[in-house]
mmCIF file of C-alpha atoms and ligand atoms in Angstrom:
data_model
loop_
_atom_site.group_PDB
_atom_site.id
_atom_site.type_symbol
_atom_site.label_atom_id
_atom_site.label_comp_id
_atom_site.label_asym_id
_atom_site.label_seq_id
_atom_site.Cartn_x
_atom_site.Cartn_y
_atom_site.Cartn_z
ATOM 1 C CA MET A 420 76.798 -67.184 51.944
ATOM 2 C CA SER A 421 78.678 -64.593 49.829
ATOM 3 C CA LYS A 422 77.353 -61.051 49.451
ATOM 4 C CA PRO A 423 74.905 -60.383 46.576
ATOM 5 C CA ILE A 424 76.243 -58.758 43.395
ATOM 6 C CA ARG A 425 75.490 -55.033 43.612
ATOM 7 C CA ILE A 426 73.903 -53.636 40.443
ATOM 8 C CA GLY A 427 73.428 -50.023 39.375
ATOM 9 C CA ILE A 428 71.226 -48.941 36.478
ATOM 10 C CA ILE A 429 72.088 -45.935 34.294
ATOM 11 C CA GLY A 430 69.034 -44.660 32.423
ATOM 12 C CA ALA A 431 65.594 -45.303 33.922
ATOM 13 C CA GLY A 432 63.488 -45.546 30.753
ATOM 14 C CA GLY A 433 61.735 -48.249 28.749
ATOM 15 C CA ILE A 434 64.397 -50.937 28.428
ATOM 16 C CA ALA A 435 65.620 -50.510 32.018
ATOM 17 C CA ARG A 436 62.125 -50.872 33.468
ATOM 18 C CA GLY A 437 60.762 -53.322 30.914
ATOM 19 C CA ALA A 438 63.737 -55.678 30.794
ATOM 20 C CA HIS A 439 66.922 -55.049 32.798
ATOM 21 C CA ILE A 440 65.594 -54.307 36.293
ATOM 22 C CA PRO A 441 62.931 -57.072 36.365
ATOM 23 C CA SER A 442 65.482 -59.532 34.948
ATOM 24 C CA TYR A 443 68.054 -58.771 37.670
ATOM 25 C CA GLN A 444 65.319 -58.981 40.277
ATOM 26 C CA SER A 445 64.042 -62.319 38.961
ATOM 27 C CA TYR A 446 67.493 -63.924 39.339
ATOM 28 C CA GLY A 447 67.199 -64.336 43.095
ATOM 29 C CA ARG A 448 69.301 -63.664 46.146
ATOM 30 C CA ASP A 449 72.708 -63.575 44.435
ATOM 31 C CA VAL A 450 71.875 -60.184 42.916
ATOM 32 C CA GLU A 451 70.545 -56.878 44.215
ATOM 33 C CA VAL A 452 69.703 -53.756 42.215
ATOM 34 C CA VAL A 453 70.900 -51.173 44.720
ATOM 35 C CA SER A 454 70.737 -47.929 42.756
ATOM 36 C CA VAL A 455 69.420 -46.234 39.658
ATOM 37 C CA SER A 456 70.594 -43.056 37.995
ATOM 38 C CA ASN A 457 68.890 -40.849 35.433
ATOM 39 C CA HIS A 458 69.852 -37.345 34.359
ATOM 40 C CA ASN A 459 66.302 -36.389 35.209
ATOM 41 C CA LYS A 460 66.214 -37.055 38.982
ATOM 42 C CA GLU A 461 62.421 -37.356 39.106
ATOM 43 C CA LYS A 462 62.588 -40.294 36.735
ATOM 44 C CA ALA A 463 65.282 -41.943 38.819
ATOM 45 C CA VAL A 464 63.210 -41.550 41.983
ATOM 46 C CA GLU A 465 60.037 -42.778 40.284
ATOM 47 C CA CYS A 466 61.883 -45.825 38.951
ATOM 48 C CA ALA A 467 63.454 -46.530 42.350
ATOM 49 C CA GLU A 468 60.014 -46.444 43.954
ATOM 50 C CA GLN A 469 58.486 -48.635 41.247
ATOM 51 C CA PHE A 470 61.077 -51.396 41.776
ATOM 52 C CA SER A 471 61.898 -50.844 45.487
ATOM 53 C CA ILE A 472 65.478 -49.822 44.646
ATOM 54 C CA PRO A 473 67.038 -48.169 47.721
ATOM 55 C CA HIS A 474 69.030 -45.344 46.046
ATOM 56 C CA ALA A 475 68.281 -42.877 43.220
ATOM 57 C CA TYR A 476 70.799 -40.499 41.600
ATOM 58 C CA GLU A 477 70.770 -37.890 38.886
ATOM 59 C CA ASN A 478 74.512 -38.148 38.289
ATOM 60 C CA GLU A 479 75.952 -41.546 37.379
ATOM 61 C CA GLN A 480 79.510 -40.589 38.397
ATOM 62 C CA GLN A 481 78.294 -39.825 41.912
ATOM 63 C CA MET A 482 76.492 -43.170 41.949
ATOM 64 C CA LEU A 483 79.676 -44.947 40.815
ATOM 65 C CA ASP A 484 81.717 -43.105 43.483
ATOM 66 C CA GLU A 485 79.331 -43.801 46.342
ATOM 67 C CA MET A 486 77.611 -47.142 45.756
ATOM 68 C CA ASP A 487 80.449 -49.690 45.629
ATOM 69 C CA LEU A 488 78.814 -51.379 42.630
ATOM 70 C CA ASP A 489 79.921 -54.651 41.054
ATOM 71 C CA ALA A 490 78.142 -54.039 37.745
ATOM 72 C CA VAL A 491 75.996 -51.606 35.820
ATOM 73 C CA SER A 492 73.450 -51.777 33.020
ATOM 74 C CA ILE A 493 73.641 -48.862 30.611
ATOM 75 C CA CYS A 494 70.152 -48.070 29.313
ATOM 76 C CA THR A 495 70.535 -44.518 28.011
ATOM 77 C CA PRO A 496 70.355 -43.076 24.473
ATOM 78 C CA ASN A 497 73.244 -44.226 22.253
ATOM 79 C CA LYS A 498 75.158 -40.945 22.530
ATOM 80 C CA PHE A 499 75.943 -41.656 26.197
ATOM 81 C CA HIS A 500 76.875 -45.366 25.995
ATOM 82 C CA ALA A 501 80.624 -44.930 25.525
ATOM 83 C CA ALA A 502 81.295 -42.290 28.187
ATOM 84 C CA GLN A 503 79.101 -44.028 30.763
ATOM 85 C CA ALA A 504 80.533 -47.496 30.034
ATOM 86 C CA ILE A 505 84.079 -46.150 30.323
ATOM 87 C CA ALA A 506 83.279 -44.363 33.606
ATOM 88 C CA ALA A 507 81.782 -47.593 34.989
ATOM 89 C CA LEU A 508 84.745 -49.724 33.861
ATOM 90 C CA LYS A 509 87.130 -47.219 35.444
ATOM 91 C CA ALA A 510 85.121 -47.546 38.658
ATOM 92 C CA GLY A 511 85.788 -51.309 38.541
ATOM 93 C CA CYS A 512 82.324 -52.374 37.357
ATOM 94 C CA HIS A 513 81.343 -55.064 34.881
ATOM 95 C CA VAL A 514 79.165 -53.498 32.170
ATOM 96 C CA LEU A 515 76.100 -54.650 30.268
ATOM 97 C CA CYS A 516 75.542 -51.889 27.711
ATOM 98 C CA GLU A 517 72.435 -51.709 25.560
ATOM 99 C CA LYS A 518 72.792 -51.942 21.794
ATOM 100 C CA PRO A 519 74.233 -50.462 19.657
ATOM 101 C CA PRO A 520 77.617 -50.419 21.448
ATOM 102 C CA ALA A 521 78.234 -46.733 20.725
ATOM 103 C CA MET A 522 77.966 -43.944 18.146
ATOM 104 C CA THR A 523 81.304 -44.562 16.375
ATOM 105 C CA ALA A 524 83.884 -47.309 15.850
ATOM 106 C CA GLU A 525 86.453 -45.251 17.762
ATOM 107 C CA GLU A 526 84.171 -45.145 20.802
ATOM 108 C CA ALA A 527 83.626 -48.923 20.642
ATOM 109 C CA GLU A 528 87.397 -49.431 20.392
ATOM 110 C CA THR A 529 88.010 -47.280 23.465
ATOM 111 C CA MET A 530 85.317 -49.174 25.371
ATOM 112 C CA ALA A 531 86.949 -52.506 24.435
ATOM 113 C CA TRP A 532 90.365 -51.208 25.456
ATOM 114 C CA GLU A 533 89.103 -49.896 28.810
ATOM 115 C CA ALA A 534 87.393 -53.237 29.543
ATOM 116 C CA GLU A 535 90.623 -55.085 28.789
ATOM 117 C CA LYS A 536 92.633 -52.692 30.937
ATOM 118 C CA ALA A 537 90.176 -52.966 33.838
ATOM 119 C CA GLY A 538 89.857 -56.757 33.517
ATOM 120 C CA ARG A 539 86.086 -56.375 33.589
ATOM 121 C CA ILE A 540 83.264 -57.816 31.468
ATOM 122 C CA LEU A 541 81.877 -55.568 28.752
ATOM 123 C CA THR A 542 78.949 -57.005 26.847
ATOM 124 C CA TYR A 543 76.080 -55.682 24.751
ATOM 125 C CA GLY A 544 72.288 -56.036 24.647
ATOM 126 C CA PHE A 545 72.114 -58.251 21.562
ATOM 127 C CA HIS A 546 69.328 -60.392 22.972
ATOM 128 C CA PHE A 547 68.477 -62.160 19.691
ATOM 129 C CA ARG A 548 71.502 -64.370 20.340
ATOM 130 C CA PHE A 549 69.453 -65.914 23.150
ATOM 131 C CA GLN A 550 66.544 -66.880 20.863
ATOM 132 C CA PRO A 551 66.360 -70.693 21.026
ATOM 133 C CA GLU A 552 66.294 -70.870 17.194
ATOM 134 C CA VAL A 553 69.480 -68.792 16.942
ATOM 135 C CA GLU A 554 71.175 -70.947 19.568
ATOM 136 C CA SER A 555 70.094 -74.065 17.702
ATOM 137 C CA LEU A 556 71.350 -72.830 14.310
ATOM 138 C CA LYS A 557 74.663 -71.791 15.879
ATOM 139 C CA LYS A 558 75.104 -75.397 17.065
ATOM 140 C CA TYR A 559 74.393 -76.695 13.537
ATOM 141 C CA ILE A 560 76.957 -74.249 12.154
ATOM 142 C CA ASP A 561 79.557 -75.105 14.815
ATOM 143 C CA GLY A 562 78.899 -78.785 14.027
ATOM 144 C CA HIS A 563 79.868 -78.049 10.365
ATOM 145 C CA GLU A 564 76.389 -78.936 9.049
ATOM 146 C CA LEU A 565 76.452 -75.917 6.706
ATOM 147 C CA GLY A 566 80.132 -76.229 5.755
ATOM 148 C CA GLU A 567 81.902 -73.073 4.646
ATOM 149 C CA ILE A 568 79.589 -70.066 4.987
ATOM 150 C CA TYR A 569 80.100 -67.719 2.069
ATOM 151 C CA ALA A 570 76.891 -65.715 1.757
ATOM 152 C CA ALA A 571 74.244 -64.235 4.021
ATOM 153 C CA LYS A 572 71.278 -61.929 3.752
ATOM 154 C CA THR A 573 69.223 -60.237 6.436
ATOM 155 C CA HIS A 574 66.387 -57.799 6.847
ATOM 156 C CA TYR A 575 64.356 -56.290 9.663
ATOM 157 C CA ASN A 576 61.560 -54.314 8.080
ATOM 158 C CA ARG A 577 58.553 -52.488 9.430
ATOM 159 C CA ARG A 578 55.862 -50.953 7.238
ATOM 160 C CA ARG A 579 54.977 -48.151 9.675
ATOM 161 C CA GLY A 580 57.015 -48.947 12.789
ATOM 162 C CA ILE A 581 58.658 -45.681 13.697
ATOM 163 C CA PRO A 582 58.958 -45.625 17.502
ATOM 164 C CA GLY A 583 56.578 -43.029 18.937
ATOM 165 C CA TRP A 584 58.474 -42.743 22.248
ATOM 166 C CA GLY A 585 62.034 -42.090 23.379
ATOM 167 C CA VAL A 586 64.617 -40.405 21.150
ATOM 168 C CA PHE A 587 64.832 -43.028 18.369
ATOM 169 C CA THR A 588 64.218 -40.443 15.648
ATOM 170 C CA ASN A 589 66.834 -37.976 16.931
ATOM 171 C CA LYS A 590 70.102 -38.300 15.024
ATOM 172 C CA GLU A 591 72.089 -36.247 17.499
ATOM 173 C CA LEU A 592 71.219 -38.554 20.423
ATOM 174 C CA GLN A 593 70.991 -41.903 18.606
ATOM 175 C CA GLY A 594 73.465 -41.564 15.723
ATOM 176 C CA GLY A 595 70.946 -42.819 13.173
ATOM 177 C CA GLY A 596 67.569 -44.481 12.689
ATOM 178 C CA THR A 597 66.487 -47.929 11.558
ATOM 179 C CA LEU A 598 70.011 -49.221 10.883
ATOM 180 C CA ILE A 599 71.330 -48.485 14.350
ATOM 181 C CA ASP A 600 68.059 -49.322 16.155
ATOM 182 C CA ASN A 601 66.148 -52.372 14.860
ATOM 183 C CA GLY A 602 68.464 -53.232 11.942
ATOM 184 C CA VAL A 603 71.453 -53.667 14.221
ATOM 185 C CA HIS A 604 69.817 -56.693 15.881
ATOM 186 C CA MET A 605 69.605 -58.645 12.616
ATOM 187 C CA LEU A 606 73.015 -57.396 11.496
ATOM 188 C CA ASP A 607 74.494 -58.781 14.719
ATOM 189 C CA THR A 608 72.595 -62.064 14.397
ATOM 190 C CA ALA A 609 73.873 -62.606 10.841
ATOM 191 C CA LEU A 610 77.444 -61.671 11.769
ATOM 192 C CA TYR A 611 77.346 -63.926 14.832
ATOM 193 C CA LEU A 612 76.237 -66.905 12.739
ATOM 194 C CA MET A 613 78.889 -66.101 10.122
ATOM 195 C CA GLY A 614 81.548 -66.143 12.868
ATOM 196 C CA TYR A 615 82.018 -62.364 12.913
ATOM 197 C CA PRO A 616 84.407 -62.245 9.937
ATOM 198 C CA LYS A 617 86.532 -59.111 9.468
ATOM 199 C CA PRO A 618 84.744 -56.628 7.180
ATOM 200 C CA LYS A 619 86.565 -55.430 4.071
ATOM 201 C CA THR A 620 84.301 -53.250 1.921
ATOM 202 C CA VAL A 621 80.928 -51.695 2.661
ATOM 203 C CA LEU A 622 78.442 -50.147 0.252
ATOM 204 C CA GLY A 623 75.388 -48.506 1.795
ATOM 205 C CA ALA A 624 72.341 -46.416 0.994
ATOM 206 C CA THR A 625 69.929 -44.727 3.389
ATOM 207 C CA TYR A 626 66.629 -42.960 2.745
ATOM 208 C CA GLN A 627 64.314 -40.586 4.578
ATOM 209 C CA LYS A 628 61.062 -40.777 2.634
ATOM 210 C CA ILE A 629 58.232 -41.270 5.158
ATOM 211 C CA GLY A 630 59.262 -40.268 8.691
ATOM 212 C CA HIS A 631 59.332 -36.532 8.008
ATOM 213 C CA ARG A 632 55.580 -36.406 7.320
ATOM 214 C CA PRO A 633 52.606 -37.493 9.480
ATOM 215 C CA GLY A 634 51.186 -40.965 8.880
ATOM 216 C CA VAL A 635 49.758 -44.138 10.372
ATOM 217 C CA GLY A 636 51.923 -44.980 13.398
ATOM 218 C CA LEU A 637 51.868 -48.655 14.300
ATOM 219 C CA MET A 638 54.334 -48.074 17.149
ATOM 220 C CA GLY A 639 52.752 -44.866 18.408
ATOM 221 C CA GLU A 640 52.547 -41.426 16.882
ATOM 222 C CA TRP A 641 56.010 -40.277 15.931
ATOM 223 C CA ASP A 642 57.293 -36.707 15.892
ATOM 224 C CA ASP A 643 57.432 -36.083 12.143
ATOM 225 C CA GLU A 644 58.552 -32.466 12.553
ATOM 226 C CA ASN A 645 61.783 -33.443 14.289
ATOM 227 C CA PHE A 646 62.460 -36.667 12.403
ATOM 228 C CA SER A 647 66.192 -36.491 11.615
ATOM 229 C CA VAL A 648 67.152 -40.126 10.892
ATOM 230 C CA GLU A 649 66.887 -42.603 8.028
ATOM 231 C CA ASP A 650 63.699 -44.665 7.685
ATOM 232 C CA MET A 651 65.341 -47.185 5.343
ATOM 233 C CA ALA A 652 68.908 -48.512 5.215
ATOM 234 C CA ARG A 653 70.413 -50.974 2.738
ATOM 235 C CA GLY A 654 73.873 -52.311 2.274
ATOM 236 C CA MET A 655 76.288 -54.906 1.036
ATOM 237 C CA ILE A 656 79.301 -55.944 3.100
ATOM 238 C CA THR A 657 82.195 -58.052 1.875
ATOM 239 C CA PHE A 658 84.592 -59.715 4.296
ATOM 240 C CA GLU A 659 88.293 -60.552 4.260
ATOM 241 C CA ASN A 660 87.483 -64.282 4.129
ATOM 242 C CA GLY A 661 85.601 -63.768 0.828
ATOM 243 C CA SER A 662 82.083 -64.028 2.267
ATOM 244 C CA SER A 663 79.418 -61.360 1.773
ATOM 245 C CA LEU A 664 76.282 -60.095 3.513
ATOM 246 C CA MET A 665 73.289 -58.179 2.130
ATOM 247 C CA PHE A 666 71.379 -56.044 4.637
ATOM 248 C CA GLU A 667 68.126 -54.080 4.725
ATOM 249 C CA SER A 668 66.090 -52.497 7.489
ATOM 250 C CA THR A 669 63.203 -50.069 7.652
ATOM 251 C CA PHE A 670 61.317 -48.052 10.236
ATOM 252 C CA ALA A 671 58.756 -47.326 7.529
ATOM 253 C CA ALA A 672 58.423 -48.303 3.875
ATOM 254 C CA ASN A 673 55.652 -49.105 1.416
ATOM 255 C CA ILE A 674 55.988 -52.873 1.664
ATOM 256 C CA GLU A 675 53.383 -55.617 2.125
ATOM 257 C CA GLU A 676 54.208 -56.932 5.575
ATOM 258 C CA LEU A 677 53.660 -54.829 8.683
ATOM 259 C CA SER A 678 56.782 -56.309 10.251
ATOM 260 C CA SER A 679 59.195 -58.921 9.033
ATOM 261 C CA LYS A 680 62.655 -60.141 9.898
ATOM 262 C CA LYS A 681 64.847 -62.808 8.409
ATOM 263 C CA VAL A 682 68.415 -64.049 8.380
ATOM 264 C CA SER A 683 69.548 -66.358 5.539
ATOM 265 C CA ILE A 684 72.873 -68.143 5.751
ATOM 266 C CA VAL A 685 74.372 -70.013 2.799
ATOM 267 C CA GLY A 686 77.179 -72.543 3.157
ATOM 268 C CA ASP A 687 78.641 -75.083 0.752
ATOM 269 C CA GLN A 688 77.179 -78.010 2.740
ATOM 270 C CA GLY A 689 73.872 -76.465 3.701
ATOM 271 C CA GLY A 690 71.856 -73.299 4.093
ATOM 272 C CA ALA A 691 69.505 -71.987 6.749
ATOM 273 C CA GLU A 692 66.860 -69.394 7.423
ATOM 274 C CA LEU A 693 65.667 -67.725 10.599
ATOM 275 C CA PHE A 694 62.855 -66.652 11.703
ATOM 276 C CA PRO A 695 61.480 -69.343 11.711
ATOM 277 C CA LEU A 696 64.389 -71.798 11.566
ATOM 278 C CA LYS A 697 64.713 -73.977 8.444
ATOM 279 C CA ILE A 698 67.802 -75.846 7.283
ATOM 280 C CA PHE A 699 68.379 -76.809 3.632
ATOM 281 C CA GLN A 700 70.785 -79.613 2.712
ATOM 282 C CA GLU A 701 71.585 -82.274 0.143
ATOM 283 C CA LYS A 702 71.980 -85.650 1.873
ATOM 284 C CA TYR A 703 72.201 -89.149 0.372
ATOM 285 C CA ASP A 704 71.248 -87.772 -3.087
ATOM 286 C CA THR A 705 68.206 -86.076 -1.659
ATOM 287 C CA LEU A 706 67.455 -82.405 -1.142
ATOM 288 C CA VAL A 707 66.135 -82.204 2.409
ATOM 289 C CA ASP A 708 64.702 -79.463 4.594
ATOM 290 C CA THR A 709 64.858 -79.624 8.389
ATOM 291 C CA THR A 710 62.534 -77.707 10.698
ATOM 292 C CA PRO A 711 62.278 -77.939 14.484
ATOM 293 C CA ALA A 712 59.246 -79.782 15.810
ATOM 294 C CA TYR A 713 59.260 -77.644 18.942
ATOM 295 C CA VAL A 714 60.818 -74.304 19.824
ATOM 296 C CA GLU A 715 61.045 -73.258 23.453
ATOM 297 C CA LYS A 716 59.414 -69.950 24.337
ATOM 298 C CA ARG A 717 61.762 -67.739 26.281
ATOM 299 C CA ASP A 718 62.090 -64.197 27.636
ATOM 300 C CA VAL A 719 65.319 -63.387 25.795
ATOM 301 C CA HIS A 720 65.922 -60.117 27.643
ATOM 302 C CA GLU A 721 65.859 -62.100 30.873
ATOM 303 C CA SER A 722 68.202 -64.709 29.357
ATOM 304 C CA LEU A 723 70.651 -61.963 28.388
ATOM 305 C CA VAL A 724 70.695 -60.421 31.871
ATOM 306 C CA HIS A 725 70.867 -63.808 33.607
ATOM 307 C CA ASP A 726 73.774 -64.810 31.368
ATOM 308 C CA PHE A 727 75.581 -61.577 32.343
ATOM 309 C CA ILE A 728 75.086 -62.516 36.006
ATOM 310 C CA GLU A 729 76.299 -66.087 35.416
ATOM 311 C CA CYS A 730 79.405 -64.720 33.698
ATOM 312 C CA MET A 731 80.176 -62.601 36.770
ATOM 313 C CA LEU A 732 79.451 -65.422 39.208
ATOM 314 C CA HIS A 733 81.389 -68.102 37.336
ATOM 315 C CA ASP A 734 84.110 -66.058 35.606
ATOM 316 C CA LYS A 735 82.773 -66.840 32.096
ATOM 317 C CA GLN A 736 82.970 -64.776 28.888
ATOM 318 C CA PRO A 737 79.604 -63.456 27.652
ATOM 319 C CA VAL A 738 78.428 -64.497 24.209
ATOM 320 C CA SER A 739 78.683 -60.920 22.859
ATOM 321 C CA THR A 740 82.236 -59.585 23.132
ATOM 322 C CA PRO A 741 83.874 -56.137 23.039
ATOM 323 C CA SER A 742 85.802 -56.976 19.842
ATOM 324 C CA GLU A 743 82.542 -57.884 18.082
ATOM 325 C CA GLY A 744 81.234 -54.540 19.305
ATOM 326 C CA VAL A 745 84.090 -52.858 17.461
ATOM 327 C CA LEU A 746 83.460 -54.804 14.226
ATOM 328 C CA ILE A 747 79.721 -54.096 14.126
ATOM 329 C CA GLN A 748 80.319 -50.432 14.875
ATOM 330 C CA GLN A 749 82.881 -50.269 12.031
ATOM 331 C CA ILE A 750 80.261 -51.699 9.676
ATOM 332 C CA ILE A 751 77.536 -49.301 10.859
ATOM 333 C CA GLN A 752 79.860 -46.328 10.496
ATOM 334 C CA ALA A 753 80.961 -47.424 7.030
ATOM 335 C CA LEU A 754 77.330 -47.969 5.936
ATOM 336 C CA TYR A 755 76.450 -44.407 6.966
ATOM 337 C CA GLU A 756 79.592 -42.990 5.380
ATOM 338 C CA SER A 757 78.987 -44.852 2.132
ATOM 339 C CA ALA A 758 75.357 -43.693 2.094
ATOM 340 C CA LYS A 759 76.580 -40.106 2.430
ATOM 341 C CA THR A 760 79.291 -40.214 -0.212
ATOM 342 C CA GLY A 761 77.739 -42.727 -2.600
ATOM 343 C CA GLU A 762 81.076 -44.573 -2.661
ATOM 344 C CA ALA A 763 82.041 -47.954 -1.241
ATOM 345 C CA VAL A 764 84.107 -47.698 1.960
ATOM 346 C CA ASN A 765 87.145 -49.869 2.619
ATOM 347 C CA ILE A 766 87.596 -50.712 6.293
HETATM 348 N N1 LIG B 83 67.737 -54.568 23.256
HETATM 349 C C1 LIG B 83 66.606 -54.025 22.857
HETATM 350 O O1 LIG B 83 65.742 -54.655 22.271
HETATM 351 C C2 LIG B 83 66.357 -52.571 23.140
HETATM 352 C C3 LIG B 83 65.039 -52.106 23.161
HETATM 353 C C4 LIG B 83 64.837 -50.754 23.434
HETATM 354 C C5 LIG B 83 65.917 -49.914 23.634
HETATM 355 N N2 LIG B 83 67.189 -50.414 23.578
HETATM 356 C C6 LIG B 83 68.344 -49.528 23.770
HETATM 357 O O2 LIG B 83 68.310 -49.033 25.111
HETATM 358 C C7 LIG B 83 68.729 -47.677 25.148
HETATM 359 C C8 LIG B 83 67.623 -46.861 25.828
HETATM 360 O O3 LIG B 83 66.405 -47.050 25.150
HETATM 361 P P1 LIG B 83 64.984 -46.902 25.907
HETATM 362 O O4 LIG B 83 63.979 -47.527 25.005
HETATM 363 O O5 LIG B 83 65.057 -47.357 27.303
HETATM 364 O O6 LIG B 83 64.829 -45.313 25.854
HETATM 365 P P2 LIG B 83 64.002 -44.379 26.835
HETATM 366 O O7 LIG B 83 63.943 -43.057 26.182
HETATM 367 O O8 LIG B 83 62.727 -45.043 27.223
HETATM 368 O O9 LIG B 83 64.920 -44.320 28.158
HETATM 369 C C9 LIG B 83 66.168 -43.678 28.207
HETATM 370 C C10 LIG B 83 66.339 -43.094 29.603
HETATM 371 O O10 LIG B 83 67.639 -42.522 29.694
HETATM 372 C C11 LIG B 83 67.528 -41.233 30.313
HETATM 373 N N3 LIG B 83 68.666 -40.438 29.910
HETATM 374 C C12 LIG B 83 68.834 -39.705 28.782
HETATM 375 N N4 LIG B 83 70.066 -39.158 28.768
HETATM 376 C C13 LIG B 83 70.699 -39.565 29.899
HETATM 377 C C14 LIG B 83 71.968 -39.332 30.445
HETATM 378 N N5 LIG B 83 72.879 -38.597 29.802
HETATM 379 N N6 LIG B 83 72.265 -39.905 31.639
HETATM 380 C C15 LIG B 83 71.360 -40.656 32.304
HETATM 381 N N7 LIG B 83 70.121 -40.901 31.830
HETATM 382 C C16 LIG B 83 69.794 -40.364 30.646
HETATM 383 C C17 LIG B 83 66.182 -40.705 29.848
HETATM 384 O O11 LIG B 83 65.681 -39.685 30.697
HETATM 385 C C18 LIG B 83 65.337 -41.981 29.899
HETATM 386 O O12 LIG B 83 64.801 -42.175 31.194
HETATM 387 C C19 LIG B 83 69.023 -47.270 23.707
HETATM 388 O O13 LIG B 83 70.399 -47.389 23.471
HETATM 389 C C20 LIG B 83 68.287 -48.310 22.867
HETATM 390 O O14 LIG B 83 68.927 -48.576 21.629
HETATM 391 C C21 LIG B 83 67.411 -51.720 23.353
#
């Protein structure tokens, strides 16, 4: 039997403990999480003990130098994604980096370039792609059931869903708020279903109207005094192929629903909505709607990690690619720039 794939974890917080580590450990004997690193050593040690991981580090470079790893998961605040991914790629590791890819488009480009140079996998934590309904709609789209896709719309809104833990409200460490945190998931899902067209022009607006004052926290009590990110982001993106996408996300806003997310895709042969999945078509002179009779329930974080492992074991390309990481980061950057200047940004 061949040796198990040796995994290292960088960042021992919520997503590492809640998703990545248990998902590697549930895969079976082909994989072993051998080390964890966190800039706060106590956290690394605590995490290692919690999951029976043999080695704990406070410095990820030392871990990369000493542990002979095959792959790492990067589960740190966004500010550190690029440098840590590049260090891991240079050490010969495959990399699963949490979303968003980075803080800037330039960082995402360098990450993509380093992955290419190293001949290693670089993929991102866009787990919504593993939702059965998203997979199903992608098959409809690839089967030309919607025809030419020319318009899309997406939102991921929370009424009072500012995270009360971590550093999600710290602009310096995260690069932004709702757009780069929850919004980015729906932005990626819409772009994925549209075939990741090349963006052309981006018009954005961001607001900070609620997070800087105390209020009802449905995702814990947030730190209103140090709230330095946007609580609402909106935008319109046009693409070189003529298609367009409207986007909105909120951490907090005075809206009816406590939490709501949707992706709408419009093609010349059919349209579709997620979540839940509905398909709208005209067939045999009849306007018809299609809905699934059954949708599998799945732990999509586990699916993402298991797919990463399968890609390493069987030399496959992951569903989320470095070049898509560059495109989404270009859009995020342009949305923030446009929001700042009030002008549309050409990419
Ligand atoms: N895919 C998803 O649904 C999802 C969900 C949550 C978080 N995330 C992403 O995962 C990342 C981490 O989020 P989290 O919720 O685990 O946050 P967290 O605050 O719970 O954990 C982050 C950990 O990283 C450590 N850390 C901070 N700076 C570090 C550094 N320079 N080097 C090493 N360790 C460092 C912190 O001490 C902490 O233990 C973020 O990029 C976030 O966007 C993704």
